[in-house]
PDB file of C-alpha atoms in Angstrom:
ATOM      1  CA  GLY A   1      -2.431  -2.534  20.600  1.00  0.00           C
ATOM      2  CA  ALA A   2       0.477  -3.943  18.685  1.00  0.00           C
ATOM      3  CA  GLY A   3      -0.579  -2.826  15.230  1.00  0.00           C
ATOM      4  CA  VAL A   4      -1.633   0.325  13.410  1.00  0.00           C
ATOM      5  CA  SER A   5      -5.116   1.325  14.514  1.00  0.00           C
ATOM      6  CA  GLN A   6      -7.500   3.413  12.434  1.00  0.00           C
ATOM      7  CA  SER A   7     -10.890   4.904  13.253  1.00  0.00           C
ATOM      8  CA  PRO A   8     -13.607   5.031  12.263  1.00  0.00           C
ATOM      9  CA  ARG A   9     -13.572   1.814  10.232  1.00  0.00           C
ATOM     10  CA  TYR A  10     -16.571   3.010   8.240  1.00  0.00           C
ATOM     11  CA  LYS A  11     -17.833   6.525   7.650  1.00  0.00           C
ATOM     12  CA  VAL A  12     -20.794   7.670   5.582  1.00  0.00           C
ATOM     13  CA  ALA A  13     -20.913  11.390   4.857  1.00  0.00           C
ATOM     14  CA  LYS A  14     -23.258  13.586   2.918  1.00  0.00           C
ATOM     15  CA  ARG A  15     -21.644  15.571   0.144  1.00  0.00           C
ATOM     16  CA  GLY A  16     -20.306  18.796   1.583  1.00  0.00           C
ATOM     17  CA  GLN A  17     -19.683  17.479   5.083  1.00  0.00           C
ATOM     18  CA  ASP A  18     -16.267  17.552   6.730  1.00  0.00           C
ATOM     19  CA  VAL A  19     -14.747  14.283   7.955  1.00  0.00           C
ATOM     20  CA  ALA A  20     -11.791  13.409  10.177  1.00  0.00           C
ATOM     21  CA  LEU A  21      -9.999  10.069  10.051  1.00  0.00           C
ATOM     22  CA  ARG A  22      -7.670   9.012  12.836  1.00  0.00           C
ATOM     23  CA  CYS A  23      -4.529   6.882  12.742  1.00  0.00           C
ATOM     24  CA  ASP A  24      -2.710   5.502  15.767  1.00  0.00           C
ATOM     25  CA  PRO A  25       0.624   4.120  14.504  1.00  0.00           C
ATOM     26  CA  ILE A  26       2.764   1.482  16.143  1.00  0.00           C
ATOM     27  CA  SER A  27       4.410   2.984  19.201  1.00  0.00           C
ATOM     28  CA  GLY A  28       7.826   4.438  18.437  1.00  0.00           C
ATOM     29  CA  HIS A  29       7.380   4.437  14.680  1.00  0.00           C
ATOM     30  CA  VAL A  30       8.913   7.548  13.190  1.00  0.00           C
ATOM     31  CA  SER A  31       7.501   7.375   9.667  1.00  0.00           C
ATOM     32  CA  LEU A  32       3.779   7.661   8.970  1.00  0.00           C
ATOM     33  CA  PHE A  33       2.104   7.533   5.565  1.00  0.00           C
ATOM     34  CA  TRP A  34      -1.461   8.057   4.392  1.00  0.00           C
ATOM     35  CA  TYR A  35      -2.688   6.272   1.274  1.00  0.00           C
ATOM     36  CA  GLN A  36      -5.981   6.409  -0.618  1.00  0.00           C
ATOM     37  CA  GLN A  37      -7.321   3.236  -2.197  1.00  0.00           C
ATOM     38  CA  ALA A  38     -10.183   3.553  -4.684  1.00  0.00           C
ATOM     39  CA  LEU A  39     -12.298   0.509  -5.499  1.00  0.00           C
ATOM     40  CA  GLY A  40     -10.389  -1.990  -7.618  1.00  0.00           C
ATOM     41  CA  GLN A  41      -7.156  -0.004  -7.486  1.00  0.00           C
ATOM     42  CA  GLY A  42      -3.945  -0.133  -5.549  1.00  0.00           C
ATOM     43  CA  PRO A  43      -3.198   2.283  -2.704  1.00  0.00           C
ATOM     44  CA  GLU A  44      -2.036   5.730  -3.827  1.00  0.00           C
ATOM     45  CA  PHE A  45       0.286   7.898  -1.766  1.00  0.00           C
ATOM     46  CA  LEU A  46      -1.214  10.979  -0.116  1.00  0.00           C
ATOM     47  CA  THR A  47       1.262  12.316   2.437  1.00  0.00           C
ATOM     48  CA  TYR A  48       4.245  11.461   4.650  1.00  0.00           C
ATOM     49  CA  PHE A  49       5.248  12.469   8.182  1.00  0.00           C
ATOM     50  CA  GLN A  50       8.593  12.025   9.862  1.00  0.00           C
ATOM     51  CA  ASN A  51       7.710  12.454  13.525  1.00  0.00           C
ATOM     52  CA  GLU A  52       5.598  15.633  13.599  1.00  0.00           C
ATOM     53  CA  ALA A  53       7.010  17.091  10.393  1.00  0.00           C
ATOM     54  CA  GLN A  54       4.976  16.718   7.221  1.00  0.00           C
ATOM     55  CA  LEU A  55       7.776  16.255   4.707  1.00  0.00           C
ATOM     56  CA  ASP A  56       5.765  15.318   1.639  1.00  0.00           C
ATOM     57  CA  LYS A  57       2.187  16.194   0.824  1.00  0.00           C
ATOM     58  CA  SER A  58       2.484  15.923  -2.922  1.00  0.00           C
ATOM     59  CA  GLY A  59      -0.194  13.237  -3.165  1.00  0.00           C
ATOM     60  CA  LEU A  60      -3.016  15.199  -1.553  1.00  0.00           C
ATOM     61  CA  PRO A  61      -5.582  15.597  -4.357  1.00  0.00           C
ATOM     62  CA  SER A  62      -6.802  19.075  -3.421  1.00  0.00           C
ATOM     63  CA  ASP A  63      -6.645  21.736  -0.743  1.00  0.00           C
ATOM     64  CA  ARG A  64      -9.713  20.144   0.818  1.00  0.00           C
ATOM     65  CA  PHE A  65      -7.381  17.465   2.185  1.00  0.00           C
ATOM     66  CA  PHE A  66      -5.340  18.249   5.278  1.00  0.00           C
ATOM     67  CA  ALA A  67      -3.261  16.002   7.518  1.00  0.00           C
ATOM     68  CA  GLU A  68      -1.515  16.583  10.802  1.00  0.00           C
ATOM     69  CA  ARG A  69       0.559  14.735  13.371  1.00  0.00           C
ATOM     70  CA  PRO A  70       1.130  17.397  16.037  1.00  0.00           C
ATOM     71  CA  GLU A  71       2.953  15.301  18.628  1.00  0.00           C
ATOM     72  CA  GLY A  72       4.642  12.861  16.298  1.00  0.00           C
ATOM     73  CA  SER A  73       2.333   9.997  17.173  1.00  0.00           C
ATOM     74  CA  VAL A  74      -1.387  10.018  16.329  1.00  0.00           C
ATOM     75  CA  SER A  75      -2.266  11.484  12.950  1.00  0.00           C
ATOM     76  CA  THR A  76      -5.523  12.868  11.595  1.00  0.00           C
ATOM     77  CA  LEU A  77      -6.535  13.152   7.950  1.00  0.00           C
ATOM     78  CA  LYS A  78      -9.229  15.758   7.452  1.00  0.00           C
ATOM     79  CA  ILE A  79     -11.320  16.145   4.333  1.00  0.00           C
ATOM     80  CA  GLN A  80     -13.363  19.298   4.012  1.00  0.00           C
ATOM     81  CA  ARG A  81     -16.510  19.674   1.911  1.00  0.00           C
ATOM     82  CA  THR A  82     -16.456  16.021   0.870  1.00  0.00           C
ATOM     83  CA  GLN A  83     -17.246  15.102  -2.734  1.00  0.00           C
ATOM     84  CA  GLN A  84     -18.406  11.778  -4.161  1.00  0.00           C
ATOM     85  CA  GLU A  85     -14.992  11.203  -5.725  1.00  0.00           C
ATOM     86  CA  ASP A  86     -13.507  11.174  -2.201  1.00  0.00           C
ATOM     87  CA  SER A  87     -15.199   7.807  -1.576  1.00  0.00           C
ATOM     88  CA  ALA A  88     -12.367   5.353  -0.957  1.00  0.00           C
ATOM     89  CA  VAL A  89     -10.541   3.418   1.715  1.00  0.00           C
ATOM     90  CA  TYR A  90      -7.978   5.569   3.490  1.00  0.00           C
ATOM     91  CA  LEU A  91      -5.025   3.567   4.720  1.00  0.00           C
ATOM     92  CA  CYS A  92      -2.491   4.640   7.295  1.00  0.00           C
ATOM     93  CA  ALA A  93       0.903   2.966   7.476  1.00  0.00           C
ATOM     94  CA  SER A  94       3.906   3.371   9.731  1.00  0.00           C
ATOM     95  CA  SER A  95       7.488   2.220   9.909  1.00  0.00           C
ATOM     96  CA  LEU A  96      10.221   2.429  12.507  1.00  0.00           C
ATOM     97  CA  ALA A  97      12.903   4.072  10.399  1.00  0.00           C
ATOM     98  CA  PRO A  98      12.996   7.791   9.531  1.00  0.00           C
ATOM     99  CA  MET A  99      13.962   6.906   6.003  1.00  0.00           C
ATOM    100  CA  ASN A 100      11.641   4.047   5.238  1.00  0.00           C
ATOM    101  CA  THR A 101      13.544   0.942   4.179  1.00  0.00           C
ATOM    102  CA  GLY A 102      10.545  -0.396   2.340  1.00  0.00           C
ATOM    103  CA  GLU A 103       8.325  -2.409   4.624  1.00  0.00           C
ATOM    104  CA  LEU A 104       5.314  -0.530   5.901  1.00  0.00           C
ATOM    105  CA  PHE A 105       2.835  -1.750   8.494  1.00  0.00           C
ATOM    106  CA  PHE A 106      -0.693  -0.897   7.434  1.00  0.00           C
ATOM    107  CA  GLY A 107      -3.841  -0.355   9.429  1.00  0.00           C
ATOM    108  CA  GLU A 108      -7.158  -1.874   8.388  1.00  0.00           C
ATOM    109  CA  GLY A 109      -8.252   1.364   6.773  1.00  0.00           C
ATOM    110  CA  SER A 110     -11.170   3.755   7.063  1.00  0.00           C
ATOM    111  CA  ARG A 111     -13.790   3.250   4.366  1.00  0.00           C
ATOM    112  CA  LEU A 112     -15.377   6.591   3.440  1.00  0.00           C
ATOM    113  CA  THR A 113     -18.603   6.697   1.451  1.00  0.00           C
ATOM    114  CA  VAL A 114     -19.827  10.098   0.302  1.00  0.00           C
ATOM    115  CA  LEU A 115     -23.482  10.197  -0.740  1.00  0.00           C
TER     116      LEU A 115
ATOM    117  CA  ASP B   1       0.896   7.593 -15.475  1.00  0.00           C
ATOM    118  CA  GLN B   2       0.874   4.111 -13.976  1.00  0.00           C
ATOM    119  CA  GLN B   3       4.467   3.513 -12.891  1.00  0.00           C
ATOM    120  CA  VAL B   4       3.744   0.038 -11.520  1.00  0.00           C
ATOM    121  CA  LYS B   5       1.431  -2.238 -13.472  1.00  0.00           C
ATOM    122  CA  GLN B   6      -0.126  -5.586 -12.745  1.00  0.00           C
ATOM    123  CA  ASN B   7      -1.776  -6.514 -16.002  1.00  0.00           C
ATOM    124  CA  SER B   8      -3.646  -9.573 -14.758  1.00  0.00           C
ATOM    125  CA  PRO B   9      -6.648  -8.563 -12.635  1.00  0.00           C
ATOM    126  CA  SER B  10      -7.183 -12.145 -11.518  1.00  0.00           C
ATOM    127  CA  LEU B  11      -5.579 -15.590 -11.442  1.00  0.00           C
ATOM    128  CA  SER B  12      -7.122 -18.953 -10.631  1.00  0.00           C
ATOM    129  CA  VAL B  13      -4.941 -21.905  -9.615  1.00  0.00           C
ATOM    130  CA  GLN B  14      -5.466 -25.424  -8.353  1.00  0.00           C
ATOM    131  CA  GLU B  15      -4.238 -26.254  -4.859  1.00  0.00           C
ATOM    132  CA  GLY B  16      -0.716 -27.674  -4.927  1.00  0.00           C
ATOM    133  CA  ARG B  17       0.196 -26.040  -8.251  1.00  0.00           C
ATOM    134  CA  ILE B  18       2.378 -22.984  -8.817  1.00  0.00           C
ATOM    135  CA  SER B  19       0.945 -19.462  -8.780  1.00  0.00           C
ATOM    136  CA  ILE B  20       2.851 -16.851 -10.779  1.00  0.00           C
ATOM    137  CA  LEU B  21       1.944 -13.205 -10.351  1.00  0.00           C
ATOM    138  CA  ASN B  22       3.550 -10.619 -12.605  1.00  0.00           C
ATOM    139  CA  CYS B  23       4.409  -6.954 -12.266  1.00  0.00           C
ATOM    140  CA  ASP B  24       6.014  -4.384 -14.583  1.00  0.00           C
ATOM    141  CA  TYR B  25       7.415  -0.979 -13.737  1.00  0.00           C
ATOM    142  CA  THR B  26       8.547   2.029 -15.735  1.00  0.00           C
ATOM    143  CA  ASN B  27      10.499   4.207 -13.291  1.00  0.00           C
ATOM    144  CA  SER B  28      14.208   3.351 -13.460  1.00  0.00           C
ATOM    145  CA  MET B  29      14.745   5.057 -10.092  1.00  0.00           C
ATOM    146  CA  PHE B  30      12.941   2.249  -8.294  1.00  0.00           C
ATOM    147  CA  ASP B  31      15.483   0.151  -6.387  1.00  0.00           C
ATOM    148  CA  TYR B  32      13.390  -1.825  -3.930  1.00  0.00           C
ATOM    149  CA  PHE B  33      10.373  -3.965  -4.670  1.00  0.00           C
ATOM    150  CA  LEU B  34       7.817  -5.557  -2.412  1.00  0.00           C
ATOM    151  CA  TRP B  35       4.788  -7.782  -2.535  1.00  0.00           C
ATOM    152  CA  TYR B  36       1.879  -7.212  -0.194  1.00  0.00           C
ATOM    153  CA  LYS B  37      -1.067  -9.512   0.428  1.00  0.00           C
ATOM    154  CA  LYS B  38      -4.511  -8.234   1.306  1.00  0.00           C
ATOM    155  CA  TYR B  39      -7.539 -10.054   2.661  1.00  0.00           C
ATOM    156  CA  PRO B  40     -11.002  -8.412   2.513  1.00  0.00           C
ATOM    157  CA  ALA B  41     -11.590  -5.731   5.161  1.00  0.00           C
ATOM    158  CA  GLU B  42      -7.957  -5.857   6.257  1.00  0.00           C
ATOM    159  CA  GLY B  43      -4.958  -3.706   5.497  1.00  0.00           C
ATOM    160  CA  PRO B  44      -2.182  -4.965   3.221  1.00  0.00           C
ATOM    161  CA  THR B  45       0.432  -7.117   4.941  1.00  0.00           C
ATOM    162  CA  PHE B  46       4.036  -7.416   3.844  1.00  0.00           C
ATOM    163  CA  LEU B  47       4.951 -10.673   2.145  1.00  0.00           C
ATOM    164  CA  ILE B  48       8.395 -10.510   0.583  1.00  0.00           C
ATOM    165  CA  SER B  49      10.799  -7.962  -0.881  1.00  0.00           C
ATOM    166  CA  ILE B  50      13.817  -7.734  -3.150  1.00  0.00           C
ATOM    167  CA  SER B  51      16.520  -5.157  -3.616  1.00  0.00           C
ATOM    168  CA  SER B  52      17.627  -4.161  -7.106  1.00  0.00           C
ATOM    169  CA  ILE B  53      21.089  -5.599  -6.424  1.00  0.00           C
ATOM    170  CA  LYS B  54      19.569  -9.087  -6.412  1.00  0.00           C
ATOM    171  CA  ASP B  55      17.613 -11.042  -8.971  1.00  0.00           C
ATOM    172  CA  LYS B  56      15.971 -13.546  -6.641  1.00  0.00           C
ATOM    173  CA  ASN B  57      14.772 -13.732  -3.069  1.00  0.00           C
ATOM    174  CA  GLU B  58      13.185 -16.750  -1.479  1.00  0.00           C
ATOM    175  CA  ASP B  59      11.154 -17.174   1.706  1.00  0.00           C
ATOM    176  CA  GLY B  60       9.550 -20.539   2.202  1.00  0.00           C
ATOM    177  CA  ARG B  61       6.915 -21.107  -0.464  1.00  0.00           C
ATOM    178  CA  PHE B  62       7.363 -17.585  -1.836  1.00  0.00           C
ATOM    179  CA  THR B  63      10.027 -16.503  -4.325  1.00  0.00           C
ATOM    180  CA  VAL B  64      10.351 -13.134  -6.002  1.00  0.00           C
ATOM    181  CA  PHE B  65      12.315 -12.756  -9.234  1.00  0.00           C
ATOM    182  CA  LEU B  66      13.561  -9.427 -10.562  1.00  0.00           C
ATOM    183  CA  ASN B  67      14.569  -8.757 -14.177  1.00  0.00           C
ATOM    184  CA  LYS B  68      15.931  -5.209 -14.160  1.00  0.00           C
ATOM    185  CA  SER B  69      16.608  -5.001 -17.868  1.00  0.00           C
ATOM    186  CA  ALA B  70      12.987  -5.854 -18.585  1.00  0.00           C
ATOM    187  CA  LYS B  71      11.712  -3.840 -15.589  1.00  0.00           C
ATOM    188  CA  HIS B  72       9.734  -6.883 -14.582  1.00  0.00           C
ATOM    189  CA  LEU B  73       9.245  -8.844 -11.401  1.00  0.00           C
ATOM    190  CA  SER B  74       7.240 -11.887 -10.519  1.00  0.00           C
ATOM    191  CA  LEU B  75       6.068 -13.684  -7.401  1.00  0.00           C
ATOM    192  CA  HIS B  76       6.009 -17.472  -7.389  1.00  0.00           C
ATOM    193  CA  ILE B  77       4.018 -19.394  -4.793  1.00  0.00           C
ATOM    194  CA  VAL B  78       4.785 -23.100  -4.629  1.00  0.00           C
ATOM    195  CA  PRO B  79       2.777 -25.060  -3.667  1.00  0.00           C
ATOM    196  CA  SER B  80      -0.315 -22.879  -3.661  1.00  0.00           C
ATOM    197  CA  GLN B  81      -2.770 -23.309  -0.795  1.00  0.00           C
ATOM    198  CA  PRO B  82      -6.410 -22.191  -0.431  1.00  0.00           C
ATOM    199  CA  GLY B  83      -5.328 -19.803   2.344  1.00  0.00           C
ATOM    200  CA  ASP B  84      -3.220 -17.957  -0.226  1.00  0.00           C
ATOM    201  CA  SER B  85      -6.421 -16.681  -1.844  1.00  0.00           C
ATOM    202  CA  ALA B  86      -6.205 -12.893  -1.527  1.00  0.00           C
ATOM    203  CA  VAL B  87      -5.362  -9.751  -3.473  1.00  0.00           C
ATOM    204  CA  TYR B  88      -1.638  -9.400  -4.161  1.00  0.00           C
ATOM    205  CA  PHE B  89      -0.104  -5.970  -4.679  1.00  0.00           C
ATOM    206  CA  CYS B  90       3.256  -5.298  -6.203  1.00  0.00           C
ATOM    207  CA  ALA B  91       4.942  -2.146  -4.872  1.00  0.00           C
ATOM    208  CA  ALA B  92       8.118  -0.262  -5.661  1.00  0.00           C
ATOM    209  CA  SER B  93      10.232   2.280  -3.863  1.00  0.00           C
ATOM    210  CA  ALA B  94      13.051   4.656  -4.736  1.00  0.00           C
ATOM    211  CA  ARG B  95      14.918   4.738  -1.461  1.00  0.00           C
ATOM    212  CA  GLY B  96      16.930   7.782  -0.489  1.00  0.00           C
ATOM    213  CA  GLY B  97      16.660  11.305  -1.742  1.00  0.00           C
ATOM    214  CA  THR B  98      13.386  13.017  -0.988  1.00  0.00           C
ATOM    215  CA  SER B  99      11.177  10.030  -1.681  1.00  0.00           C
ATOM    216  CA  TYR B 100      11.250   8.955   1.979  1.00  0.00           C
ATOM    217  CA  GLY B 101      10.750   5.423   0.767  1.00  0.00           C
ATOM    218  CA  LYS B 102       7.143   5.945  -0.205  1.00  0.00           C
ATOM    219  CA  LEU B 103       5.657   3.004  -2.042  1.00  0.00           C
ATOM    220  CA  THR B 104       4.063   3.067  -5.481  1.00  0.00           C
ATOM    221  CA  PHE B 105       1.568   0.239  -5.865  1.00  0.00           C
ATOM    222  CA  GLY B 106       0.189  -1.719  -8.776  1.00  0.00           C
ATOM    223  CA  GLN B 107      -3.541  -2.286  -9.206  1.00  0.00           C
ATOM    224  CA  GLY B 108      -3.471  -5.719  -7.610  1.00  0.00           C
ATOM    225  CA  THR B 109      -4.152  -9.292  -8.758  1.00  0.00           C
ATOM    226  CA  ILE B 110      -6.886 -11.386  -7.169  1.00  0.00           C
ATOM    227  CA  LEU B 111      -5.530 -14.892  -6.598  1.00  0.00           C
ATOM    228  CA  THR B 112      -7.990 -17.714  -6.063  1.00  0.00           C
ATOM    229  CA  VAL B 113      -6.627 -21.130  -5.096  1.00  0.00           C
ATOM    230  CA  HIS B 114      -9.167 -23.917  -5.546  1.00  0.00           C
ATOM    231  CA  PRO B 115      -9.058 -26.994  -3.282  1.00  0.00           C
TER     232      PRO B 115
END
């Protein structure tokens, strides 16, 4: 497709389960970002990839969060031992430039609910 | 530490009138500002941006004003249309360095335009 694709769109997990969220960026886009959006809040930065290199992971809230982009295209955000506070929409965004000039193209998000 | 703030959670406007959405920031390193629009169950979509070297940028019905001394920006929509009803996010970026252009978002303002 032409846009950023994320799956699953909705995920319900029991507390303690591991989850994996997938992002398929726009073809050829070098930069890829993950954001977390809690209810009623704006998106908050989690991590940044330039091709396959994870250059910034300062926004990951704990070591239960792990992201990868092994071939510089599709990215996966993994959350281990999910907690209720992990419930949020996880947004993936990509841009063409290696140093983002500002405009990001966002996917529709993966809504995670932890019971 | 909320570096980008949108102090009005919601705004209601009559169709045909002007909508003014406000945003304040605290980080003086921010040099690029954007507005994103978000419909329910969709990802944010880019609307308009402004560089810190300018104080105004216009695109059709949308105009963004930047007041650097006050660390304040605003989005004007004239005339407002019912289809403009959405959540509007202000975002800021410090391009260059090791920021990789990551965006810092405000909490969002829900705009409702009544027919």
